[in-house]
XYZ file of C-alpha atoms in Angstrom:
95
model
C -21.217 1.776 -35.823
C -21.384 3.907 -32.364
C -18.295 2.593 -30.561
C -20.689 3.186 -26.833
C -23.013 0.536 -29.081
C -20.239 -1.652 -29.250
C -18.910 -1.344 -26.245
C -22.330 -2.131 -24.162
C -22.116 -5.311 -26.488
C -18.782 -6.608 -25.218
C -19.572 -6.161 -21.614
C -23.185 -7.432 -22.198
C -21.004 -10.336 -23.723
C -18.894 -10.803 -20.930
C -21.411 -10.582 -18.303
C -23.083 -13.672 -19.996
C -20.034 -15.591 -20.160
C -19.485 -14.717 -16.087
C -23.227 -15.654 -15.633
C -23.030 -19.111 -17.432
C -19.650 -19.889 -15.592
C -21.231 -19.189 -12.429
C -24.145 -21.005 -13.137
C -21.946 -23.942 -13.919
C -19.629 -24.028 -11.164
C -22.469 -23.622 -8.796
C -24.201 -26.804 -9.998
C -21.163 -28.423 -9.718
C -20.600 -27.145 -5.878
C -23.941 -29.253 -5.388
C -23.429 -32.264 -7.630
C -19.901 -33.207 -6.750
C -18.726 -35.892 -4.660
C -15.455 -35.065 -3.463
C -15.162 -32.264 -0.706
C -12.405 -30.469 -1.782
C -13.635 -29.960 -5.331
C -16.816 -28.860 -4.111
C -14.908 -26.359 -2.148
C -12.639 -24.990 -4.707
C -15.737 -25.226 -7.432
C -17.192 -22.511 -4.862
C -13.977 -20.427 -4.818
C -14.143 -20.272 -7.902
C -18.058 -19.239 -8.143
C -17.273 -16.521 -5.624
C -14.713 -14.684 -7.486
C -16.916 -14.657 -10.519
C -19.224 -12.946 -8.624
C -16.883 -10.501 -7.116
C -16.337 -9.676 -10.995
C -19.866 -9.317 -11.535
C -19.720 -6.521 -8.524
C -16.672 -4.741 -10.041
C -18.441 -5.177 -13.436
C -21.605 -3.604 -11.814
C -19.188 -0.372 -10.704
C -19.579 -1.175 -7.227
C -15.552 -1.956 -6.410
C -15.922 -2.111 -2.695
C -18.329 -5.271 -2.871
C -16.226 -6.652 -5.252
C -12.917 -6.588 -2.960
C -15.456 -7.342 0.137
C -16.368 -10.657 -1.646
C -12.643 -11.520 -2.650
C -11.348 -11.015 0.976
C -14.159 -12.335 3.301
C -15.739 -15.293 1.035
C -12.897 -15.874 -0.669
C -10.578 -16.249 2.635
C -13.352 -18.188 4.120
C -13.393 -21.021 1.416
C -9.650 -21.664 1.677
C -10.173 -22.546 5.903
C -12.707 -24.046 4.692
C -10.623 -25.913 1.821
C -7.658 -26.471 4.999
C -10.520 -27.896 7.185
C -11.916 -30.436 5.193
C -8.250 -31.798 4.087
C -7.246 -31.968 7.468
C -10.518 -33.811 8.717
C -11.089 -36.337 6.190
C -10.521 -39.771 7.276
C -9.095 -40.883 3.951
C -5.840 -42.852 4.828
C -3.236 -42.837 2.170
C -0.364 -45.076 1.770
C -1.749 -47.676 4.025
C -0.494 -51.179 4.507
C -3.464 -52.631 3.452
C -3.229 -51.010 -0.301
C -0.145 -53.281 -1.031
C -0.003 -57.041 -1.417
């Protein structure tokens, strides 16, 4: 076999794999309940596709995506810890 053959199979390959991962963490960014895994579910869909980008050979997207979205989901990861009400360790917990 024609290794080029083989080689537009593997990264035909990988793109799926990157597509359905996506896919599934995005679905999850909208289904779950708790904030914070929302928030990292979304990290993590962002630097799948900033690997799409750098699979697409366009680099500076791909580094653009990593440093603004990425950057932006872990304030957003610090704001929603530090704004939740949740109490832990309260008084009322123990009887």
């Amino acid at each position: 076999m024609d290794t080029s053959i083989i080689a537009s199979f593997m990264e035909m390959l990988v793109f799926a794999v990157m597509a359905i991962i996506s896919i599934s963490f995005a679905l999850f960014v909208v289904t779950a309940k708790d904030i914070v895994r929302s928030a990292l579910s979304l990290l993590v869909v962002m630097f799948v596709v900033a690997g799409m980008y750098i699979m697409l050979n366009a680099q500076f997207l791909g580094v653009i995506q990593i440093l603004v979205y990425v950057g932006a989901i872990g304030v957003l990861i610090l704001f929603a810890v530090m704004l939740t009400k949740k109490e832990f360790g309260s008084d009322r917990d123990v009887e």
